[in-house]
Amino acid sequence: HQFGENYLQEAIPKIQALNHLNCTWHYIGKIQTNKCKKITQYFDWVQTVDRLETAQKLNQACQDLQKSLNICIQINLHDEIQKGGISIHDAPLLINAIQNTCKHLCLKGLMNIPPQQLSTKERIETYLKLQQLQTTWNQQFHLQMDTLSMGLSEDYQEAILNGSTMVRIGTALFGPRPIKELL
């Protein structure tokens, strides 16, 4: 059982209610550094790492809790200001720093959320680009990243056909989030 959550406050009661099951929890929301300890306490994966400060805070929390944490680096391939993620150009520095300073973090892969307005062809190009970056960085940094988290409810089939190993299906299962909850 794999579950993803965007909001820490909503996730904690769910995780506590299901702690008797063998669930793996993925944090896929924006990370506030003051919440890294709680994120580390409750989650097995963090898919939205995009800054060294965040990685170091997660690593410290892991050390304090004597655990390790699987992470994905969120890549912002289209340089969207409103979205999280690190640029392609800055990602190698982050990967190197995590590899050298964050011993409790296991870098498992890359994550991306493409812009909604992309055509099917452009989305496929995005998936293939992320796949190519993973291969390049695996070779460059002697890593074994095996996770490509890409694809949402509206495009998961295209994503899987083009290399995704993990998709994020929420809207298709639960419907759109009410606007008041997004504020």
PDB file of C-alpha atoms in Angstrom, residues 21-147:
ATOM      1  CA  LEU A  21      -1.286  -1.677   8.200  1.00  0.00           C
ATOM      2  CA  ASN A  22       1.878  -2.093   6.174  1.00  0.00           C
ATOM      3  CA  CYS A  23       1.679   1.284   4.407  1.00  0.00           C
ATOM      4  CA  THR A  24       4.408   3.304   2.757  1.00  0.00           C
ATOM      5  CA  TRP A  25       3.816   7.044   3.001  1.00  0.00           C
ATOM      6  CA  HIS A  26       5.096   9.575   0.461  1.00  0.00           C
ATOM      7  CA  TYR A  27       5.243  13.283   1.199  1.00  0.00           C
ATOM      8  CA  ILE A  28       4.644  15.122  -2.071  1.00  0.00           C
ATOM      9  CA  GLY A  29       3.908  18.635  -0.847  1.00  0.00           C
ATOM     10  CA  LYS A  30       5.892  21.819  -0.473  1.00  0.00           C
ATOM     11  CA  ILE A  31       8.421  21.422   2.334  1.00  0.00           C
ATOM     12  CA  GLN A  32       8.715  24.037   5.043  1.00  0.00           C
ATOM     13  CA  THR A  33      12.015  23.483   6.816  1.00  0.00           C
ATOM     14  CA  ASN A  34      10.410  23.920  10.244  1.00  0.00           C
ATOM     15  CA  LYS A  35       8.294  20.815   9.500  1.00  0.00           C
ATOM     16  CA  CYS A  36      11.160  18.524   8.448  1.00  0.00           C
ATOM     17  CA  LYS A  37      11.228  16.683  11.781  1.00  0.00           C
ATOM     18  CA  LYS A  38       7.520  15.796  11.603  1.00  0.00           C
ATOM     19  CA  ILE A  39       7.783  14.895   7.905  1.00  0.00           C
ATOM     20  CA  THR A  40      10.679  12.569   8.731  1.00  0.00           C
ATOM     21  CA  GLN A  41       8.800  11.103  11.681  1.00  0.00           C
ATOM     22  CA  TYR A  42       5.696  10.168   9.683  1.00  0.00           C
ATOM     23  CA  PHE A  43       6.860   9.544   6.103  1.00  0.00           C
ATOM     24  CA  ASP A  44       8.987   6.925   4.361  1.00  0.00           C
ATOM     25  CA  TRP A  45       9.574   8.977   1.213  1.00  0.00           C
ATOM     26  CA  VAL A  46       9.864  12.678   0.408  1.00  0.00           C
ATOM     27  CA  GLN A  47       9.422  13.387  -3.294  1.00  0.00           C
ATOM     28  CA  THR A  48       9.789  17.163  -3.288  1.00  0.00           C
ATOM     29  CA  VAL A  49      13.372  17.850  -2.221  1.00  0.00           C
ATOM     30  CA  ASP A  50      14.676  20.814  -4.206  1.00  0.00           C
ATOM     31  CA  ARG A  51      17.083  22.651  -1.862  1.00  0.00           C
ATOM     32  CA  LEU A  52      20.168  21.630   0.089  1.00  0.00           C
ATOM     33  CA  GLU A  53      18.863  23.312   3.260  1.00  0.00           C
ATOM     34  CA  THR A  54      15.786  21.082   3.130  1.00  0.00           C
ATOM     35  CA  ALA A  55      17.868  17.958   2.525  1.00  0.00           C
ATOM     36  CA  GLN A  56      20.150  18.806   5.430  1.00  0.00           C
ATOM     37  CA  LYS A  57      17.199  19.392   7.787  1.00  0.00           C
ATOM     38  CA  LEU A  58      15.639  16.077   6.729  1.00  0.00           C
ATOM     39  CA  ASN A  59      18.992  14.348   7.195  1.00  0.00           C
ATOM     40  CA  GLN A  60      19.405  15.810  10.688  1.00  0.00           C
ATOM     41  CA  ALA A  61      15.881  14.716  11.618  1.00  0.00           C
ATOM     42  CA  CYS A  62      16.667  11.217  10.327  1.00  0.00           C
ATOM     43  CA  GLN A  63      19.822  11.123  12.420  1.00  0.00           C
ATOM     44  CA  ASP A  64      17.867  12.197  15.515  1.00  0.00           C
ATOM     45  CA  LEU A  65      15.199   9.549  14.850  1.00  0.00           C
ATOM     46  CA  GLN A  66      17.745   6.890  13.839  1.00  0.00           C
ATOM     47  CA  LYS A  67      16.105   6.196  10.506  1.00  0.00           C
ATOM     48  CA  SER A  68      16.739   6.676   6.822  1.00  0.00           C
ATOM     49  CA  LEU A  69      14.464   8.353   4.310  1.00  0.00           C
ATOM     50  CA  ASN A  70      13.956   7.746   0.599  1.00  0.00           C
ATOM     51  CA  ILE A  71      13.936  10.940  -1.418  1.00  0.00           C
ATOM     52  CA  CYS A  72      13.327  12.170  -4.919  1.00  0.00           C
ATOM     53  CA  ILE A  73      14.639  15.455  -6.212  1.00  0.00           C
ATOM     54  CA  GLN A  74      11.885  17.552  -7.727  1.00  0.00           C
ATOM     55  CA  ILE A  75      13.034  18.901 -11.072  1.00  0.00           C
ATOM     56  CA  ASN A  76      11.394  22.001 -12.524  1.00  0.00           C
ATOM     57  CA  LEU A  77      12.044  21.301 -16.210  1.00  0.00           C
ATOM     58  CA  HIS A  78      10.036  24.264 -17.454  1.00  0.00           C
ATOM     59  CA  ASP A  79      11.339  26.868 -14.984  1.00  0.00           C
ATOM     60  CA  GLU A  80       7.849  27.617 -13.698  1.00  0.00           C
ATOM     61  CA  ILE A  81       8.151  30.271 -11.008  1.00  0.00           C
ATOM     62  CA  GLN A  82       4.972  29.175  -9.199  1.00  0.00           C
ATOM     63  CA  LYS A  83       6.104  25.552  -8.877  1.00  0.00           C
ATOM     64  CA  GLY A  84       8.675  23.944  -6.662  1.00  0.00           C
ATOM     65  CA  GLY A  85      11.627  22.098  -8.048  1.00  0.00           C
ATOM     66  CA  ILE A  86      15.219  22.789  -8.892  1.00  0.00           C
ATOM     67  CA  SER A  87      16.461  23.705 -12.362  1.00  0.00           C
ATOM     68  CA  ILE A  88      18.302  21.180 -14.506  1.00  0.00           C
ATOM     69  CA  HIS A  89      21.420  23.331 -14.243  1.00  0.00           C
ATOM     70  CA  ASP A  90      21.432  23.478 -10.423  1.00  0.00           C
ATOM     71  CA  ALA A  91      20.402  19.850  -9.809  1.00  0.00           C
ATOM     72  CA  PRO A  92      23.886  18.306 -10.191  1.00  0.00           C
ATOM     73  CA  LEU A  93      25.229  20.539  -7.399  1.00  0.00           C
ATOM     74  CA  LEU A  94      22.341  19.468  -5.160  1.00  0.00           C
ATOM     75  CA  ILE A  95      22.831  15.787  -5.992  1.00  0.00           C
ATOM     76  CA  ASN A  96      26.546  16.017  -5.229  1.00  0.00           C
ATOM     77  CA  ALA A  97      25.941  17.839  -1.941  1.00  0.00           C
ATOM     78  CA  ILE A  98      23.285  15.338  -0.822  1.00  0.00           C
ATOM     79  CA  GLN A  99      25.526  12.440  -1.750  1.00  0.00           C
ATOM     80  CA  ASN A 100      28.421  13.895   0.267  1.00  0.00           C
ATOM     81  CA  THR A 101      26.644  15.353   3.310  1.00  0.00           C
ATOM     82  CA  CYS A 102      23.310  13.581   3.841  1.00  0.00           C
ATOM     83  CA  LYS A 103      24.128  10.006   4.847  1.00  0.00           C
ATOM     84  CA  HIS A 104      20.614   9.263   6.135  1.00  0.00           C
ATOM     85  CA  LEU A 105      18.922  10.153   2.840  1.00  0.00           C
ATOM     86  CA  CYS A 106      18.640   7.565   0.088  1.00  0.00           C
ATOM     87  CA  LEU A 107      18.398   9.323  -3.268  1.00  0.00           C
ATOM     88  CA  LYS A 108      15.957   7.089  -5.139  1.00  0.00           C
ATOM     89  CA  GLY A 109      14.994   9.209  -8.123  1.00  0.00           C
ATOM     90  CA  LEU A 110      13.540  12.271  -9.740  1.00  0.00           C
ATOM     91  CA  MET A 111      10.081  13.813  -9.620  1.00  0.00           C
ATOM     92  CA  ASN A 112       8.387  16.280 -11.947  1.00  0.00           C
ATOM     93  CA  ILE A 113       5.035  17.987 -12.354  1.00  0.00           C
ATOM     94  CA  PRO A 114       4.732  19.233 -15.950  1.00  0.00           C
ATOM     95  CA  PRO A 115       2.737  22.356 -16.785  1.00  0.00           C
ATOM     96  CA  GLN A 116      -0.953  21.652 -17.401  1.00  0.00           C
ATOM     97  CA  GLN A 117      -1.035  23.466 -20.728  1.00  0.00           C
ATOM     98  CA  LEU A 118       1.484  21.173 -22.437  1.00  0.00           C
ATOM     99  CA  SER A 119       0.401  19.219 -25.483  1.00  0.00           C
ATOM    100  CA  THR A 120       0.655  15.423 -25.408  1.00  0.00           C
ATOM    101  CA  LYS A 121       3.840  15.620 -27.499  1.00  0.00           C
ATOM    102  CA  GLU A 122       5.398  18.175 -25.124  1.00  0.00           C
ATOM    103  CA  ARG A 123       4.453  16.088 -22.072  1.00  0.00           C
ATOM    104  CA  ILE A 124       6.065  13.006 -23.607  1.00  0.00           C
ATOM    105  CA  GLU A 125       9.199  15.063 -24.316  1.00  0.00           C
ATOM    106  CA  THR A 126       9.192  16.077 -20.630  1.00  0.00           C
ATOM    107  CA  TYR A 127       8.997  12.442 -19.464  1.00  0.00           C
ATOM    108  CA  LEU A 128      11.772  11.391 -21.810  1.00  0.00           C
ATOM    109  CA  LYS A 129      13.949  14.321 -20.705  1.00  0.00           C
ATOM    110  CA  LEU A 130      13.562  13.346 -17.044  1.00  0.00           C
ATOM    111  CA  GLN A 131      14.408   9.750 -17.909  1.00  0.00           C
ATOM    112  CA  GLN A 132      17.523  10.913 -19.769  1.00  0.00           C
ATOM    113  CA  LEU A 133      18.583  13.126 -16.848  1.00  0.00           C
ATOM    114  CA  GLN A 134      18.234  10.188 -14.468  1.00  0.00           C
ATOM    115  CA  THR A 135      20.478   8.037 -16.679  1.00  0.00           C
ATOM    116  CA  THR A 136      23.050  10.827 -17.023  1.00  0.00           C
ATOM    117  CA  TRP A 137      23.164  11.613 -13.307  1.00  0.00           C
ATOM    118  CA  ASN A 138      23.263   7.929 -12.343  1.00  0.00           C
ATOM    119  CA  GLN A 139      26.404   7.604 -14.458  1.00  0.00           C
ATOM    120  CA  GLN A 140      27.925  10.943 -13.429  1.00  0.00           C
ATOM    121  CA  PHE A 141      27.460  10.405  -9.688  1.00  0.00           C
ATOM    122  CA  HIS A 142      27.644   6.587  -9.572  1.00  0.00           C
ATOM    123  CA  LEU A 143      24.061   6.367  -8.318  1.00  0.00           C
ATOM    124  CA  GLN A 144      21.367   3.764  -8.724  1.00  0.00           C
ATOM    125  CA  MET A 145      18.290   5.978  -8.888  1.00  0.00           C
ATOM    126  CA  ASP A 146      15.433   3.770 -10.095  1.00  0.00           C
ATOM    127  CA  THR A 147      12.390   5.970  -9.484  1.00  0.00           C
TER     128      THR A 147
END
